[in-house]
PDB file of C-alpha atoms in Angstrom:
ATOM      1  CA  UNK A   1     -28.431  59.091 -53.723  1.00  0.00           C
ATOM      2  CA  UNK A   2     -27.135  55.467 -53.913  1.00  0.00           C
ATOM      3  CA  UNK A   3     -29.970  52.833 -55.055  1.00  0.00           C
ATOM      4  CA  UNK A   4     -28.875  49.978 -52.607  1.00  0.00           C
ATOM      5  CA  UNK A   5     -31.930  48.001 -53.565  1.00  0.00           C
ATOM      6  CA  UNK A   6     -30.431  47.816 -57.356  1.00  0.00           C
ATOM      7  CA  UNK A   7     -26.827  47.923 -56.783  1.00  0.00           C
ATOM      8  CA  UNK A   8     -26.740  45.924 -53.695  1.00  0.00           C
ATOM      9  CA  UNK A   9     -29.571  43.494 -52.886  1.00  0.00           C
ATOM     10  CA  UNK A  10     -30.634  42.143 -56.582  1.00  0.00           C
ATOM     11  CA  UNK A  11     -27.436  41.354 -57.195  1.00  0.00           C
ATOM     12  CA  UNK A  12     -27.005  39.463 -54.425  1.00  0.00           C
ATOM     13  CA  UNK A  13     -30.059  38.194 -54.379  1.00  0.00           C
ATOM     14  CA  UNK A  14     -29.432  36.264 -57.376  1.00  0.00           C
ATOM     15  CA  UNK A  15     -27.270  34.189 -56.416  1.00  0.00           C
ATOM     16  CA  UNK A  16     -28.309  33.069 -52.946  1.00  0.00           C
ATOM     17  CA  UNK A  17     -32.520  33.596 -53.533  1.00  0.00           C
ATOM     18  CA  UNK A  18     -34.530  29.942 -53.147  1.00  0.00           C
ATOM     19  CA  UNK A  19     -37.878  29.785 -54.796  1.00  0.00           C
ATOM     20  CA  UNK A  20     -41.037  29.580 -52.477  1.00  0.00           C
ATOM     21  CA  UNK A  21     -44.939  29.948 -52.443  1.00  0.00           C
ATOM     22  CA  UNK A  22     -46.367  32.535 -50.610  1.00  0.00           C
ATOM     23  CA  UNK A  23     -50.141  31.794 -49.482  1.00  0.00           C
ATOM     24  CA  UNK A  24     -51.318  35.866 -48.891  1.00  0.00           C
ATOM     25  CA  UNK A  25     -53.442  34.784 -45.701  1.00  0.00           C
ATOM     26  CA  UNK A  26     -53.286  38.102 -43.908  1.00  0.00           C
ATOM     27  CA  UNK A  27     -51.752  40.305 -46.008  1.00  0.00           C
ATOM     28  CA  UNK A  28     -54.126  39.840 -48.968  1.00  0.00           C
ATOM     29  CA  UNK A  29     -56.995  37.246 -47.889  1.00  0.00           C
ATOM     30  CA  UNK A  30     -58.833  35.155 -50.434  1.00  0.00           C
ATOM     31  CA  UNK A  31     -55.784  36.165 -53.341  1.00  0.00           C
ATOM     32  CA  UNK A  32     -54.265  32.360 -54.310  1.00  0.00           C
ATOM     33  CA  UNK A  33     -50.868  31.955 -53.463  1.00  0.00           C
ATOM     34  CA  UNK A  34     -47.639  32.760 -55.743  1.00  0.00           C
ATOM     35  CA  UNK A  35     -44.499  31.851 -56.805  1.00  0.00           C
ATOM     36  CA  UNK A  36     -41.688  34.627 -55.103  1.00  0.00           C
ATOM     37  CA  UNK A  37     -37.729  34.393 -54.036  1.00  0.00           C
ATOM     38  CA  UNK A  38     -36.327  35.053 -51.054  1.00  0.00           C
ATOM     39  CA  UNK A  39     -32.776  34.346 -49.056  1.00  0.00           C
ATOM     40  CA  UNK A  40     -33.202  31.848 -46.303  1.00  0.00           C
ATOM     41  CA  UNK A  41     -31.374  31.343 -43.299  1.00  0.00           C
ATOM     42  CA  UNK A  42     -31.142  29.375 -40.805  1.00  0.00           C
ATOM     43  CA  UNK A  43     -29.773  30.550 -37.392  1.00  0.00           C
ATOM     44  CA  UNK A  44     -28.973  27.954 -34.018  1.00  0.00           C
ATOM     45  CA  UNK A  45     -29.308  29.743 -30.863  1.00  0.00           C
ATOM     46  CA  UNK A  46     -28.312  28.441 -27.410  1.00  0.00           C
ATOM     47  CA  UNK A  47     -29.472  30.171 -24.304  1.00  0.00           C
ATOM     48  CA  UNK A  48     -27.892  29.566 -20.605  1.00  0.00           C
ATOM     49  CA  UNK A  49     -30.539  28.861 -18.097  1.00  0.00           C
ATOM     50  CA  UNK A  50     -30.391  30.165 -14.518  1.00  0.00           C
ATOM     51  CA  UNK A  51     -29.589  26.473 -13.616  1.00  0.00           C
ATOM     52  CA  UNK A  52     -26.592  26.474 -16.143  1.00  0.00           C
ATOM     53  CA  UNK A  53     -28.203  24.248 -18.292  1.00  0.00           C
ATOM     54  CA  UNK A  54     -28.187  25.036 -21.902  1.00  0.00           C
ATOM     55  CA  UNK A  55     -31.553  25.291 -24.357  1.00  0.00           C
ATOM     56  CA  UNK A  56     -30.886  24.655 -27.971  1.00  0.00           C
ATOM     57  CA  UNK A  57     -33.088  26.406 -30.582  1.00  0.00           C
ATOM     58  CA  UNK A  58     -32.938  27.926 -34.157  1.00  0.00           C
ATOM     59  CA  UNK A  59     -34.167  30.771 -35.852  1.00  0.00           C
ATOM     60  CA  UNK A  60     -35.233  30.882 -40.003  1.00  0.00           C
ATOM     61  CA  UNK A  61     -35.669  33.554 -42.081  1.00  0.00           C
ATOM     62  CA  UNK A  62     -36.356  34.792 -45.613  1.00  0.00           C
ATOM     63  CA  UNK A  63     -34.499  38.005 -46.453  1.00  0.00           C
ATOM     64  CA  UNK A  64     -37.020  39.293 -49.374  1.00  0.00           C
ATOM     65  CA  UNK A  65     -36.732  42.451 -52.110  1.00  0.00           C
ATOM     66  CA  UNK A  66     -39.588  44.644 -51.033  1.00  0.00           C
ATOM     67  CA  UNK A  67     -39.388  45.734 -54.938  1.00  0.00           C
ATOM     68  CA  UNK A  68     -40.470  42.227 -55.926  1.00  0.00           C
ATOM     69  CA  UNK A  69     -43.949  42.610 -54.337  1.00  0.00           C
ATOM     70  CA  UNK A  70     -46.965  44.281 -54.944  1.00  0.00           C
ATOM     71  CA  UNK A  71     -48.023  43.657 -51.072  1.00  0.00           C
ATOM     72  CA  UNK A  72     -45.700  42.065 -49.054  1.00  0.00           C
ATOM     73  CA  UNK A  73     -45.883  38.855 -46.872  1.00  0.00           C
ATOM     74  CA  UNK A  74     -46.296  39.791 -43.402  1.00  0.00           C
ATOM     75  CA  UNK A  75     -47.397  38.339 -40.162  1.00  0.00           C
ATOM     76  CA  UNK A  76     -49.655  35.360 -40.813  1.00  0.00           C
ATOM     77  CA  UNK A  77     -49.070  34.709 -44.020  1.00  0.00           C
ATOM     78  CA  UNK A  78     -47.963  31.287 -45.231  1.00  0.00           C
ATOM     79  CA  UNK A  79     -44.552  30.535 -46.800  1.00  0.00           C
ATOM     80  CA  UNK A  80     -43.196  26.891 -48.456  1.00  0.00           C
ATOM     81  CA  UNK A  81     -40.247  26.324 -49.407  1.00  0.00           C
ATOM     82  CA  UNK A  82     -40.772  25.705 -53.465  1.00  0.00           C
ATOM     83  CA  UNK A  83     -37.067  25.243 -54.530  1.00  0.00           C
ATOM     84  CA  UNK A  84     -36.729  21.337 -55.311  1.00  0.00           C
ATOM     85  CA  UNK A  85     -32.485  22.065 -54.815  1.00  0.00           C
ATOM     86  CA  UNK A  86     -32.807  23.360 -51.598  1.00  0.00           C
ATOM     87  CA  UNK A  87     -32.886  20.938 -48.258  1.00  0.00           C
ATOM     88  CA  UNK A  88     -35.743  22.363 -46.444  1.00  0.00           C
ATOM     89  CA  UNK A  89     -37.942  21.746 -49.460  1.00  0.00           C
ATOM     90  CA  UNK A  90     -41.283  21.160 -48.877  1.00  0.00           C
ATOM     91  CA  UNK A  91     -41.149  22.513 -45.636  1.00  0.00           C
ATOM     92  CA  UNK A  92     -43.911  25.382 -44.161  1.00  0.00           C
ATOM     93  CA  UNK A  93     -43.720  28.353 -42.294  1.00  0.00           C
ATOM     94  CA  UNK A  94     -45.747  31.288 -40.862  1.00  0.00           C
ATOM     95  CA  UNK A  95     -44.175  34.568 -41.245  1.00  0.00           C
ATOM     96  CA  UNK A  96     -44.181  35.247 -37.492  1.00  0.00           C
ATOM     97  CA  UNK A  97     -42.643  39.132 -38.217  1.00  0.00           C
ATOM     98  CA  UNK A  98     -41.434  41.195 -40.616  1.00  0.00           C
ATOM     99  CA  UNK A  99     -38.694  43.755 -40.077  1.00  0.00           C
ATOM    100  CA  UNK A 100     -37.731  46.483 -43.079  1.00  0.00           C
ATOM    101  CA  UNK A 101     -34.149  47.541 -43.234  1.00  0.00           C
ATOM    102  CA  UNK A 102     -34.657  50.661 -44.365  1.00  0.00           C
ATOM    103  CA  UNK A 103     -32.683  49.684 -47.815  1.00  0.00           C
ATOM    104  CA  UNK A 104     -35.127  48.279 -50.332  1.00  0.00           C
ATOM    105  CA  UNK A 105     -35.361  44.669 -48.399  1.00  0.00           C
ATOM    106  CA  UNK A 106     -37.035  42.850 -45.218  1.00  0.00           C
ATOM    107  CA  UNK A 107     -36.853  39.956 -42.964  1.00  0.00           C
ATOM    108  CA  UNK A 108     -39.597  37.752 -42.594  1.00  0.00           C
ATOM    109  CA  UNK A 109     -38.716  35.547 -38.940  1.00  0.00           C
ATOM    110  CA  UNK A 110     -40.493  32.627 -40.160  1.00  0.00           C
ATOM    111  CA  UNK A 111     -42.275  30.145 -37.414  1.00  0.00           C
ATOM    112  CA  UNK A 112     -43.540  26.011 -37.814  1.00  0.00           C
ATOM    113  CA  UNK A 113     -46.342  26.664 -35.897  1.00  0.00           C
ATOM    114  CA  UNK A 114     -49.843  28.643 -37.349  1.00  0.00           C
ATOM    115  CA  UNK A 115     -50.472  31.767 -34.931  1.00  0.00           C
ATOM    116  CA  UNK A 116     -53.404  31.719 -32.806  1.00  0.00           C
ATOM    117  CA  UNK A 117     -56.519  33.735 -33.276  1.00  0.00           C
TER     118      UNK A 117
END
């Protein structure tokens, strides 16, 4: 069996991971946030509308090691960008959805705006 977490994704990881914060709202409430790496990406999307116009949007994401957490983030929780070398620093997100791969890693889709209750 081939360990694509260790041969594969840690690599990797280390030399495109950014630092963040995750705040645990959902996935572990009342824990205080912590200090975790992750790959972010950032994804523009353009959609044709019936009338032919075009609608502009991106998509972020944090590709994460599932081996680097004891509970992972998941839907709800709060993410911020951490690493001071990195342009979207300071910024905020809400994991929106969290997809395994099947291979040792996930993708958290990461949203600006809090989910409603």
């Amino acid at each position: 069996m081939i360990d694509f977490d260790a041969l594969v994704l840690k690599p990797a990881s280390l030399i495109f991971e950014i630092k963040v914060s995750v705040a645990p709202l959902v996935t572990q409430p009342g824990a205080p946030a912590y200090g975790a790496t992750g790959v972010y990406n950032k994804r523009d999307l353009d959609v044709e509308m019936q009338d032919g116009t075009i609608f502009s949007d991106h998509e972020v994401s944090l590709g994460i090691r599932l081996w680097d957490f004891a509970v992972p983030p998941d839907q709800g929780d709060l993410i911020t960008i951490t690493d001071t070398r990195h342009p979207a620093f300071g910024q905020q997100y809400w994991v929106g959805d969290s997809d395994e791969d099947g291979q040792g890693g996930a993708m958290l889709l990461l949203r600006t705006k809090e989910p409603s209750s």
